[in-house]
Short mmCIF file of C-alpha atoms and ligand atoms in Angstrom, two decimals:
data_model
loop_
_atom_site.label_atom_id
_atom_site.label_comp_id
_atom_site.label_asym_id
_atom_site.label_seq_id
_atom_site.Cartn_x
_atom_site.Cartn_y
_atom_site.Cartn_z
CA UNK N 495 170.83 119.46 63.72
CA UNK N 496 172.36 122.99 64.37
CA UNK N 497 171.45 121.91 68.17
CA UNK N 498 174.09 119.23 67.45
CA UNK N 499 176.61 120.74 66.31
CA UNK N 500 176.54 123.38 69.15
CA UNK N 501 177.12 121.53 71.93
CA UNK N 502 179.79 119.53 69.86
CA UNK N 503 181.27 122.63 69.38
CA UNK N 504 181.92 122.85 72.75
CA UNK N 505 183.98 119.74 72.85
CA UNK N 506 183.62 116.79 74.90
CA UNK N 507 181.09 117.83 77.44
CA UNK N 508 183.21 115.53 80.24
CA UNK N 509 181.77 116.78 83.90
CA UNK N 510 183.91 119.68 85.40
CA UNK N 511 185.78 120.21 82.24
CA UNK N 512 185.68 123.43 80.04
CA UNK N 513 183.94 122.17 77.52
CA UNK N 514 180.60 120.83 80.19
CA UNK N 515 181.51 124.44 82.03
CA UNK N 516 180.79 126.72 78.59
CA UNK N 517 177.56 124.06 77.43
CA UNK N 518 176.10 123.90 80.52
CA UNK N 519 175.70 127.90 80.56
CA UNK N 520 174.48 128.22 76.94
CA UNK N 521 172.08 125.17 77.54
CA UNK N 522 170.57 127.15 80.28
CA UNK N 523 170.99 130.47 78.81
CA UNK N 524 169.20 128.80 75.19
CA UNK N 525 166.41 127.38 77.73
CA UNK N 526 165.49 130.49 79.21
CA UNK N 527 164.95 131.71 75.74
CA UNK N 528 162.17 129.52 75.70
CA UNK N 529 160.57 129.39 79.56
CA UNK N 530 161.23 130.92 82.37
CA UNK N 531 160.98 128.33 84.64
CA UNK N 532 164.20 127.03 84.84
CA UNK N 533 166.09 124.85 87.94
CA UNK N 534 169.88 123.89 87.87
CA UNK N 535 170.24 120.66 90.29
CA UNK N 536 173.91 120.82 91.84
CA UNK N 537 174.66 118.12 94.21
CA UNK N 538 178.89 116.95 94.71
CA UNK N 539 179.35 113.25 93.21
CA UNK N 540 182.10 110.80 93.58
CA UNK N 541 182.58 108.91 90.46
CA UNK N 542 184.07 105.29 90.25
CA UNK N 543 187.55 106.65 90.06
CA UNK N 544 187.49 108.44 93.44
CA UNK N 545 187.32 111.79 92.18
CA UNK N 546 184.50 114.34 93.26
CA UNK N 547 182.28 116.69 91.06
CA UNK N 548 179.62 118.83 91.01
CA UNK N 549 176.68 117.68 88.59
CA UNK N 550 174.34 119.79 87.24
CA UNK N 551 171.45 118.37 86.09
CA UNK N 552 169.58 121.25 83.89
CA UNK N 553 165.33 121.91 84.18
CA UNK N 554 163.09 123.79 81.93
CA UNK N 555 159.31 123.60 82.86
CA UNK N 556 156.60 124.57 80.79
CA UNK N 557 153.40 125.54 82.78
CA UNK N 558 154.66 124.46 85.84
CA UNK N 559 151.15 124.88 87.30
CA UNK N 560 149.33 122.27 86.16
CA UNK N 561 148.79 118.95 88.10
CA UNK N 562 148.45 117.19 84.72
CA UNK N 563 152.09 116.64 83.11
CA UNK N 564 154.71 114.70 81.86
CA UNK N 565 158.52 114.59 81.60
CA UNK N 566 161.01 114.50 78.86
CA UNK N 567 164.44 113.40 79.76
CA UNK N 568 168.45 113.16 78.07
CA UNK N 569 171.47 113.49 79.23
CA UNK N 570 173.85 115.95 78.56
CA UNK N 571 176.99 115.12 79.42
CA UNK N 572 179.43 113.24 76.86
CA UNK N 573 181.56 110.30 77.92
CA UNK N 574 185.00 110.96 79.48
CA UNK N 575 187.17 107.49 77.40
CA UNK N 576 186.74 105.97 74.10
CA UNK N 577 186.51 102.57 75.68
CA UNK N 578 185.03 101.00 72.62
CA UNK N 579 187.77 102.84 70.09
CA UNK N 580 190.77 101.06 69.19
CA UNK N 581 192.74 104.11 69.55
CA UNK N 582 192.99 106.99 72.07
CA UNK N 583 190.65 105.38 74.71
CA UNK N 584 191.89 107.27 77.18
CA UNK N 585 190.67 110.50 75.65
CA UNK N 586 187.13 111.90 75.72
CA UNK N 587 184.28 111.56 73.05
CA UNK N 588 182.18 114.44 71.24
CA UNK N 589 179.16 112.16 71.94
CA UNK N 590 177.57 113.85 68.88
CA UNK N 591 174.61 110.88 68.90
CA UNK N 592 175.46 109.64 72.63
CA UNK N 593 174.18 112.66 74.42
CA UNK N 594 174.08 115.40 71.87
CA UNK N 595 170.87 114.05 69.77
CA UNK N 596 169.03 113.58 72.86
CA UNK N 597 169.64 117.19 73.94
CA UNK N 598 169.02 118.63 70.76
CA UNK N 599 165.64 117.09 70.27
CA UNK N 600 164.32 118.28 73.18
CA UNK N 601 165.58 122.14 72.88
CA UNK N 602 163.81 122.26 69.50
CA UNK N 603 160.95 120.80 71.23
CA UNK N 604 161.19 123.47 73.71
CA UNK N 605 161.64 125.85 71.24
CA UNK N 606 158.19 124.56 69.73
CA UNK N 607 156.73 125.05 73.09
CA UNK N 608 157.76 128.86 73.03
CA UNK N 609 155.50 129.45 70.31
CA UNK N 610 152.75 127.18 71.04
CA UNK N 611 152.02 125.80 74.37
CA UNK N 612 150.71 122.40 74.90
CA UNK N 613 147.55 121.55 77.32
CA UNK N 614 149.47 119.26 79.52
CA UNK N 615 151.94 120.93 81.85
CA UNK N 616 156.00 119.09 80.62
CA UNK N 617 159.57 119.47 82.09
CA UNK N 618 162.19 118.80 80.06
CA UNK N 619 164.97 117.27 82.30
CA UNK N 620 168.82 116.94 81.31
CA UNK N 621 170.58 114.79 83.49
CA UNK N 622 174.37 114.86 84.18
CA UNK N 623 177.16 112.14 84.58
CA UNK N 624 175.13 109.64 83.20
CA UNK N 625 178.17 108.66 80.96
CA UNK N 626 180.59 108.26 83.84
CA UNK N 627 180.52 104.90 84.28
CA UNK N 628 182.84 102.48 85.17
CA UNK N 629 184.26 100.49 82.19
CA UNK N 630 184.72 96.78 81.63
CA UNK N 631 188.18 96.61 81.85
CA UNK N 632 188.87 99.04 84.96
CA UNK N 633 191.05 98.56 87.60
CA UNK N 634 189.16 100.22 90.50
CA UNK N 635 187.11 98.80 92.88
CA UNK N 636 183.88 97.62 91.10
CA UNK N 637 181.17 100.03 91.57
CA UNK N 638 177.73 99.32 92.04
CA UNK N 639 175.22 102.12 89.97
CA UNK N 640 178.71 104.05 88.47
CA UNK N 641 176.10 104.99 85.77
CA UNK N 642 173.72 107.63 85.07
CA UNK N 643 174.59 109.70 88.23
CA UNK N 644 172.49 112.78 87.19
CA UNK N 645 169.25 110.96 87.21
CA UNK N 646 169.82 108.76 90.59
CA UNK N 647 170.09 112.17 92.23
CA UNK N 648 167.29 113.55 90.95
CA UNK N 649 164.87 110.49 91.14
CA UNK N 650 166.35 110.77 94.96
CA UNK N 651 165.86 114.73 94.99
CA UNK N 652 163.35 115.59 92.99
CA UNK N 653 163.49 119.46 91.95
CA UNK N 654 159.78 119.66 93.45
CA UNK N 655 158.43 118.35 96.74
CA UNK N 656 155.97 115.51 95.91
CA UNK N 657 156.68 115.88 91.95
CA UNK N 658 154.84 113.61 89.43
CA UNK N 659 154.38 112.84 86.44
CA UNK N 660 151.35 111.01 83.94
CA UNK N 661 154.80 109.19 82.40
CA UNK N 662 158.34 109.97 81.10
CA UNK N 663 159.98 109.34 77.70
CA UNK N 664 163.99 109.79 78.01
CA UNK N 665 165.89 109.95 74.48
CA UNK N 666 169.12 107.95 74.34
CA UNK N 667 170.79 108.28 70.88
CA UNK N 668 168.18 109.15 68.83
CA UNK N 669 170.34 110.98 65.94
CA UNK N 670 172.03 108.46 63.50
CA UNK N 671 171.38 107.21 60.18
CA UNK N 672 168.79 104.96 59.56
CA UNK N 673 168.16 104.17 63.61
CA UNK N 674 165.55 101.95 64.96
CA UNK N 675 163.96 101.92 67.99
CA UNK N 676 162.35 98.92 69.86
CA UNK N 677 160.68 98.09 72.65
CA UNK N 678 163.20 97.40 74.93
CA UNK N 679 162.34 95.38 78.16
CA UNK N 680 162.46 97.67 81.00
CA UNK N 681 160.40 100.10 79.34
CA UNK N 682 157.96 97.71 78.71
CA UNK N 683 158.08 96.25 82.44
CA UNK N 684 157.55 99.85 83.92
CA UNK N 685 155.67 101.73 80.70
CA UNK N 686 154.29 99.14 78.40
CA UNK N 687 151.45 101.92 77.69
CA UNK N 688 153.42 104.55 76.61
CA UNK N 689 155.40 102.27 74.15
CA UNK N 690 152.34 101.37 72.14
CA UNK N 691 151.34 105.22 72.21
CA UNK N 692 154.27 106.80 70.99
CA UNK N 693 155.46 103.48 68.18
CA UNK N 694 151.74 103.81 67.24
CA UNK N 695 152.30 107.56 66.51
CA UNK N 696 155.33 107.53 64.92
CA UNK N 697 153.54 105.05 62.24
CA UNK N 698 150.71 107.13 61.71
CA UNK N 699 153.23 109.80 60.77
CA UNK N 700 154.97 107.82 58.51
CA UNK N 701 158.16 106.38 61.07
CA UNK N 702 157.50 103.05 60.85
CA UNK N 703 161.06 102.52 59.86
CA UNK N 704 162.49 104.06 62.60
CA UNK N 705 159.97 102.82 65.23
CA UNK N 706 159.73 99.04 65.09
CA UNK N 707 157.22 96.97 66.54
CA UNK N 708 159.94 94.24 68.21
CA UNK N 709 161.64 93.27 71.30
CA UNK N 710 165.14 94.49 72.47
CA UNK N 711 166.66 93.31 75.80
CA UNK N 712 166.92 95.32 78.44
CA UNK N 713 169.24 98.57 78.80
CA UNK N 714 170.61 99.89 82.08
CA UNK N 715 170.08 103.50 81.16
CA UNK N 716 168.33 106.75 83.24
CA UNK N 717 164.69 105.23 82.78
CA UNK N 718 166.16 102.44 84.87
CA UNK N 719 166.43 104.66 87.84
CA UNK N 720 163.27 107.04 87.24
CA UNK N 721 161.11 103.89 87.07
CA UNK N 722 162.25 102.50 89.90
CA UNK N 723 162.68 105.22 92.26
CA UNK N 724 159.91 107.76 91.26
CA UNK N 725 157.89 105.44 89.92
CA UNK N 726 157.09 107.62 87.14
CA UNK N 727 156.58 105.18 84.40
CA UNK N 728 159.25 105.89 81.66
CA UNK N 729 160.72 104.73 78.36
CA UNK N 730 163.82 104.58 76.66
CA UNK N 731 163.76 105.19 73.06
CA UNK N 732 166.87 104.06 72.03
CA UNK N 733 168.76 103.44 69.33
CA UNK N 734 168.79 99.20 68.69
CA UNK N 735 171.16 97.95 65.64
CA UNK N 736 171.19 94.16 65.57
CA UNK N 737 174.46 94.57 63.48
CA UNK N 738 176.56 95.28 66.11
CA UNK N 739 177.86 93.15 68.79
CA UNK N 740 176.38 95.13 72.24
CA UNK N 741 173.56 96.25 69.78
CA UNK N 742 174.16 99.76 70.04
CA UNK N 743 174.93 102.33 67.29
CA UNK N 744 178.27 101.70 66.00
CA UNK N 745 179.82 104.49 66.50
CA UNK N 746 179.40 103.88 70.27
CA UNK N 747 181.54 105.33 72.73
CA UNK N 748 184.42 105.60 69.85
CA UNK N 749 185.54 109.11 68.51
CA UNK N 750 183.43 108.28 65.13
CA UNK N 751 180.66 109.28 67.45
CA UNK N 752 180.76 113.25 65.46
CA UNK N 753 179.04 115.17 63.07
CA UNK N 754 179.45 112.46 60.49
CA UNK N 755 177.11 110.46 62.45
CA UNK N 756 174.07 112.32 62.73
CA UNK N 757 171.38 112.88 60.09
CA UNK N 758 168.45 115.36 60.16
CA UNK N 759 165.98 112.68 58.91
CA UNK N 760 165.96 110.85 61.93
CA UNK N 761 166.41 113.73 64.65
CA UNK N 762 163.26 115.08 62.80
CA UNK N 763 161.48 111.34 63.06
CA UNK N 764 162.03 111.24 66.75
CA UNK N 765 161.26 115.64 67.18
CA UNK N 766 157.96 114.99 65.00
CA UNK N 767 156.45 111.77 67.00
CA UNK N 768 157.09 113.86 70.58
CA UNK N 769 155.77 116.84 69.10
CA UNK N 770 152.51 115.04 67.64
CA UNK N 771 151.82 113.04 71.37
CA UNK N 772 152.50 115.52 73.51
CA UNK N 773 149.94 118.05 71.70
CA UNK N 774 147.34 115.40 71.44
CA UNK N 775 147.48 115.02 75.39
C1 AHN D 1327 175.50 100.57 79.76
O1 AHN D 1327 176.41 100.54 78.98
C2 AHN D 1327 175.54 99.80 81.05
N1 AHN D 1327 174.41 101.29 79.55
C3 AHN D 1327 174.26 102.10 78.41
C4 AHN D 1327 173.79 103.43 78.84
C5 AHN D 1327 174.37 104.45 77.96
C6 AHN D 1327 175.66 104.79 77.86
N2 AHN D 1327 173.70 105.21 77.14
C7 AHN D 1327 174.54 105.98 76.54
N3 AHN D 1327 175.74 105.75 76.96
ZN1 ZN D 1328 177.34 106.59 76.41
#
C-alpha cells in the first residue's frame, strides 16, 4: 500500500514528464535496495501523436544465473488523458490501480526476495508507455500497436541475448476493492497452464473471491506482445468487473483512479498467491 502511495506521490507518472523523471529514479534506486542486478532499457519512441520519447523500461533480476526462471511484469507508467472522465480529459491520471498496484506488488515481492531467495532464478520487469495509447475518439492518423510501447521493445530487445523464461505473469490493476480476476482469453490461448496454477493457489490460500474460475474476453494488454513475440507463455491477471460497460475497474482511466481506490486486502491477495508459487517452484 505505502508502495502506492509513493509513486502517486510523484504525480502522474506521464513519459518524459517530472513526475515519470523523479519515479523512475526512486523505482530504481528502491530496486537496488533489494538486488543488484539491475538494467534500465532506453530506446527513443514515437507515440501516436507524433511526439518522440525516451522509454525506460526498469529490470531487477534475482539470481540472474540460473537457466531455470521466470518473469514478473507491470507497467509503470500512468496514462497521459482522462479519456473515460467526464471532466478534465485532457489532463493526466494518478493511475493509483492502473499502473501503481501492479508496481507495488512486485517491489514488495522483491523486497521478499531480499530476505529470502527463491530456487528459481525471476526478473521483475516494468515496462514503460504502455498507457500511451491512442484513444477512441482521436483525431490522428490511426495507429496500429499505439499501446504498451515498453513491452513491444523489449519482447523485440530483450535485455539478455537469447533470454527465456519457464512463463510470465504480468499484473494489470490488481489493487481495488473487492477485484476479480478471470481467465481471460489470451492468457489462456498462450498460458492455459499457468492460469490453473496460480487460480488454484490463490484458493488454497483462501482467494477464491478474488480469483474466479470463469471466462473473460480477451484484453490487448503487455502479455499480448510477450506471448507473441518471445513466446514466453504469459498471463494477465487483471482486474474483470462485469458491472461496468468495457468491464474494467470503474475507476478506469478517470481521475477517481487515486488513493481512494486501492485497498490492502486485495494488493495482499494478489502479493500472497505470487509469493506462495513462486517459492514452491
Ligand atoms: C486497451 O484498452 C486496448 N487495453 C487495455 C490495456 C490497459 C490500459 N491496461 C491498463 N490500461
Ligand atoms: Zn490504462
Amino acid at each position: 500500500y505505502y508502495f502506492v502511495e509513493k509513486q502517486v506521490s510523484f504525480g502522474p507518472r506521464v513519459i518524459s514528464s517530472k513526475g515519470w523523471q523523479e519515479c523512475a529514479l526512486w523505482l530504481e534506486k528502491k530496486f537496488k535496495t533489494y538486488t543488484k542486478n539491475i538494467i534500465i532499457q532506453q530506446a527513443p519512441i514515437t507515440t501516436y501523436d507524433g511526439k518522440n520519447h525516451i522509454l525506460k523500461n526498469i529490470i531487477a533480476s534475482f539470481s540472474p544465473e540460473k537457466n531455470n526462471r521466470i518473469a514478473l511484469f507491470a507497467h509503470w507508467d500512468s496514462r497521459h488523458i482522462a479519456d473515460h472522465d467526464t471532466v478534465n480529459q485532457n489532463s493526466p491520471i494518478l493511475g493509483a490501480n492502473d499502473g501503481g498496484s501492479g508496481v507495488a506488488v512486485l517491489l514488495e515481492i522483491a523486497r521478499q526476495f531480499s530476505n529470502k531467495e527463491p530456487n528459481i532464478g525471476v526478473d521483475i520487469i516494468l515496462f514503460d508507455a504502455e498507457d500511451y495509447g491512442q484513444p477512441e475518439n482521436s483525431e490522428y492518423p490511426i495507429m496500429q500497436d499505439s499501446w504498451c510501447l515498453g513491452s513491444q521493445y523489449w519482447s523485440n530487445n530483450l535485455h539478455k541475448p537469447n533470454y527465456f523464461a519457464r512463463y510470465g505473469i504480468l499484473l494489470d490493476m490488481v489493487g481495488a476493492e473487492n477485484a476479480t480476476f478471470r481467465h481471460e482469453e489470451i492468457s489462456s490461448y498462450f498460458a492455459s497452464p499457468i492460469l490453473t496454477k496460480v487460480w488454484r493457489k490463490a484458493s488454497n490460500l483462501g482467494f477464491g473471491n478474488y480469483f474466479i474460475f470463469k471466462k473473460a474476453k480477451q484484453i490487448l494488454d503487455d502479455h499480448y506482445y510477450v506471448n507473441t513475440i518471445t513466446g514466453i507463455p504469459t498471463i494477465d491477471i487483471i482486474e474483470y468487473d462485469p458491472a461496468t460497460e468495457n468491464n474494467f475497474n470503474k475507476h478506469w482511466h478517470t481521475h477517481n483512479d487515486n488513493m481512494q481506490n486501492i485497498n490492502k486486502n486485495t494488493l495482499n491477495a494478489v502479493g500472497q498467491t505470487l509469493l506462495e508459487v513462486i517459492y514452491n517452484e
